[in-house]
Amino acid sequence: MFLGSDTGSPAGSPAATAVFAAVLTEGPVSRVSLARRLGLSSAAVTKAARPLIDLGYLHELAATERTGPGAGRPASPLAVRADREFFLGVKITADELIGVVCDLRAQVRTTARRPLTDPDVEAVLTEVGRLADDLLIAFSGDRTRVRRLGLALSGDVDRTTGLVRYSPFLHWRDVPLGRLAAERTGFAVTVENDVKALTAAEHWFGEGVRADSFALVTVGTGIGCGLVVNGRLVSGSYGVAGEIGHLAVDATGPDCHCGGRGCVEAIAGTDAIVAQARDHTGRPDLTIDEAVALARCGHEEVRAVFTRAGSAIGCGIAAVANLVGPTRIVVSGEGLAAYDLFDTHIRTSFERQAFGAAARCPLSIRPLPFEEWARGAAAVSIQSLVVP
Amino acid sequence: MFLGSDTGSPAGSPAATAVFAAVLTEGPVSRVSLARRLGLSSAAVTKAARPLIDLGYLHELAATERTGPGAGRPASPLAVRADREFFLGVKITADELIGVVCDLRAQVRTTARRPLTDPDVEAVLTEVGRLADDLLIAFSGDRTRVRRLGLALSGDVDRTTGLVRYSPFLHWRDVPLGRLAAERTGFAVTVENDVKALTAAEHWFGEGVRADSFALVTVGTGIGCGLVVNGRLVSGSYGVAGEIGHLAVDATGPDCHCGGRGCVEAIAGTDAIVAQARDHTGRPDLTIDEAVALARCGHEEVRAVFTRAGSAIGCGIAAVANLVGPTRIVVSGEGLAAYDLFDTHIRTSFERQAFGAAARCPLSIRPLPFEEWARGAAAVSIQSLVVP
């Protein structure tokens, strides 16, 4: 994280961090439950919570009556003050910036977008600054409580140092985006890979809460996956993990830009779908929206392209279930705007390939507005407040 | 673990467990290094090690001279007394029991085998007892120091309770093997799935030592995988994990007994190889050994069966690298007796499908004698001593 202003963490000890994270992700919770969950004494929980209460991040709810065996002092659950601090989140795509303001519970309060016409680092930083201004102007809450900015983009990102090692679509290599954006905006800045940021949001504030392991699969231009195993994001010993798009699922399938053959992405990525639809229609300028429209109108060959894509995605998801065994899997991404064309085929293929009890893993398949990616960026920023 | 005799753990506290495990897996190590590695004070390390030294599990090596800046008291590294205790390990297959005696560092001291003609639980227990007797008679060390027995078999095993939920090749369901074997033999008994047991041996005593994450892939009748991520074995939320044999790698491939299509095991499992070789040769009674011999003699179609199998295995291994990103991958199993026919194709296919830096993950491909499986069973027994 890069400090652009006075942004010390309110969580001063490991115990305080654990208490803050638990109350933030799990909602109002009593000190007794916290102590049991975290393996701390009640006194330690009280001590850890005190500065968080004093600084206004946590507060005590009105005491609830306890009845039944062992009823003693009434319990006053600890809860988060969602409006204690606000966070900017920005997703950077090839041609647009998508921004949000979130509260401490990662609820979106305001959104804004800016087009991006120049992938040059300086130009992107300028537009990020302008988008932040736009968001603050539109935001009706207390602007003095916005001190942090999370950025997310696809590619190889080192969250620890804020370095963008490689961004294919911006043609960046080794750009110290965290430091530069902090200097430019004055905010404390985090930078994360977009799929990992989205996984962080689901892990802390979505379907991954309380799951010891879970997976998020994104479908769109790229096909990606964030994995949480034993409560921690899997990052890969060589910086590669969750590359579901490059699992080989068809030995006689098309070559992939990665050098592999029959990869999920080479069959089901947006570019692959468009290319196949163009072949079948003989229309070299067909767009993805037109391909979706044709499939919906019953164009059999184009429909078959989506069927094959859904099957490939289902095989990839089954591979995640068979190898890692997550508690649940969320499938999302801008590609799922064509949800109706994919859904059945993803499920059928997953159910066929999931091994034994792995088929019990629930799939949540749902479209994902771009603002959700920006919320993911904000979620990483929230994490940087809680876990220094 | 099932207590058949006085088998309390010498590690009485979490700190003692951590110290014992670190010295056992990493070899002689100074108290200063231990304190740094484990986040303990030097005094806490000394206190934790004391009972382990008193009971003879650890000892202090002669002090080594320290020179250079900061040289203070000479360091006396802590080391394991390998012959303080010995462990029986038995792998149960459909037609044979393979047994070993290992020392505390999982070095094999004695081996023995017994044929198995009857899959009935009582008959297997009787043979396990006889094999244990054979091993003790052949063992030249101190038999009074053998108190624990590890069992390993393929199938769905609950290590915590010693229950064999399902063993396809023995036709067992819900057999409390741990309890029954403890009653029969008087040893403290552990039961584990064989691939997980082998993974435990590599994790503590083999190529997985010091690796934060690694994978073991086994090739044979079944194709399995043990995964360690963030230092812990991945067990799967629904009891399914590491099922590399049931990844779909060929959309037009053969149906698999699991209900899937184009699974790695349906192409590269021993039965699949034999079936394909029989088709190509028109010899309905061809054995795997004969298929290997034909391929080695240059029978092109049978050779192609192994090529295709190696490619499918390589795709499966690449899937592990792309999704989880282990530090290293060990590939082994009885199927690799035909190592020369597989090796190149596994590597070529892995390198083609591994995404970007995931291709840097080293593969150790090596044959695996059945005694190694038994050693895996013993390694789980050692773990039960160290981690109560």
Coordinates of C-alpha atoms in Angstrom, one line a residue, chain A residues 212-213 225 227 229-230 232-244 246-252 257-263 315-316 318-328 352-358 360-362, chain B residues 212-213 225 227 229-230 232-244 246-252 257-263 315-316 318-328 352-358 360-362:
Chain A
D212 CA -13.0 -22.1 4.3
S213 CA -12.5 -22.5 0.6
C225 CA -10.5 -17.8 -11.5
L227 CA -9.2 -19.5 -5.4
V229 CA -8.1 -22.5 0.1
N230 CA -7.8 -22.9 3.9
R232 CA -6.2 -17.8 2.1
L233 CA -6.0 -16.6 -1.5
V234 CA -4.0 -19.0 -3.6
S235 CA -1.3 -17.0 -5.3
G236 CA 0.9 -19.7 -6.9
S237 CA 4.6 -20.3 -6.3
Y238 CA 5.5 -18.7 -9.6
G239 CA 2.9 -16.0 -9.6
V240 CA 0.5 -18.2 -11.6
A241 CA -2.7 -19.6 -10.1
G242 CA -6.4 -19.8 -11.0
E243 CA -5.6 -19.9 -14.7
I244 CA -8.7 -21.8 -15.5
H246 CA -5.7 -22.2 -19.9
L247 CA -6.8 -25.7 -18.9
A248 CA -6.7 -28.0 -21.9
V249 CA -10.2 -29.5 -22.3
D250 CA -10.2 -30.5 -26.0
A251 CA -7.2 -32.4 -27.4
T252 CA -8.3 -31.6 -31.0
H257 CA -2.6 -17.5 -27.8
C258 CA -0.8 -18.9 -24.8
G259 CA 0.8 -21.6 -26.9
G260 CA -1.5 -24.4 -25.6
R261 CA -4.2 -26.3 -27.5
G262 CA -7.8 -26.7 -26.7
C263 CA -7.7 -24.2 -23.8
C315 CA -15.2 -28.7 -17.7
G316 CA -12.9 -26.0 -16.4
A318 CA -15.3 -29.2 -12.7
A319 CA -11.5 -29.3 -12.8
V320 CA -11.5 -26.7 -10.0
A321 CA -14.0 -28.8 -8.0
N322 CA -12.1 -32.1 -8.6
L323 CA -8.7 -30.7 -7.7
V324 CA -9.4 -28.3 -4.9
G325 CA -12.9 -29.1 -3.7
P326 CA -14.2 -25.6 -2.8
T327 CA -17.2 -25.2 -0.6
R328 CA -18.9 -23.2 -3.4
R352 CA -21.0 -34.7 -15.9
Q353 CA -17.3 -34.1 -15.1
A354 CA -17.5 -33.4 -11.3
F355 CA -16.2 -36.5 -9.6
G356 CA -18.5 -38.1 -7.0
A357 CA -19.4 -35.8 -4.1
A358 CA -17.6 -32.9 -5.9
R360 CA -22.5 -31.3 -4.5
C361 CA -20.5 -28.1 -4.8
P362 CA -23.1 -25.4 -5.5
Chain B
D212 CA 4.9 -24.0 1.0
S213 CA 3.0 -25.9 -1.7
C225 CA -2.9 -36.4 -6.8
L227 CA -1.9 -31.3 -3.0
V229 CA -1.3 -25.6 -0.4
N230 CA -0.2 -23.0 2.2
R232 CA -1.6 -27.9 4.5
L233 CA -3.0 -30.9 2.7
V234 CA -6.0 -30.0 0.6
S235 CA -8.8 -32.3 1.5
G236 CA -11.8 -30.7 -0.3
S237 CA -15.0 -29.4 1.2
Y238 CA -16.9 -32.5 0.0
G239 CA -14.1 -35.0 0.7
V240 CA -13.0 -34.8 -3.0
A241 CA -9.7 -33.2 -3.9
G242 CA -6.7 -34.0 -6.1
E243 CA -8.8 -36.0 -8.5
I244 CA -6.5 -35.3 -11.5
H246 CA -11.0 -37.2 -13.7
L247 CA -10.1 -33.9 -15.4
A248 CA -11.6 -33.8 -18.9
V249 CA -8.7 -33.3 -21.3
D250 CA -10.3 -34.6 -24.5
A251 CA -13.8 -33.5 -25.6
T252 CA -14.0 -36.4 -28.1
H257 CA -16.2 -45.2 -15.4
C258 CA -17.0 -42.0 -13.4
G259 CA -19.6 -40.9 -15.9
G260 CA -17.4 -38.2 -17.4
R261 CA -15.9 -38.1 -20.9
G262 CA -12.2 -37.8 -22.0
C263 CA -10.9 -38.1 -18.4
C315 CA -2.3 -31.9 -19.5
G316 CA -3.6 -33.0 -16.1
A318 CA -0.4 -28.6 -16.3
A319 CA -3.9 -28.1 -14.9
V320 CA -2.5 -28.5 -11.4
A321 CA 0.2 -26.0 -12.1
N322 CA -2.1 -23.5 -13.7
L323 CA -4.7 -23.6 -11.0
V324 CA -2.7 -24.0 -7.8
G325 CA 0.8 -23.1 -8.7
P326 CA 2.8 -25.6 -6.6
T327 CA 6.5 -25.0 -5.9
R328 CA 7.3 -28.5 -7.4
R352 CA 2.8 -26.7 -23.9
Q353 CA -0.1 -26.3 -21.5
A354 CA 1.6 -24.7 -18.5
F355 CA 0.7 -21.0 -18.5
G356 CA 3.5 -18.5 -18.6
A357 CA 5.7 -18.8 -15.5
A358 CA 3.9 -22.0 -14.3
R360 CA 9.0 -23.1 -14.4
C361 CA 7.5 -25.6 -11.9
P362 CA 10.0 -28.5 -11.8

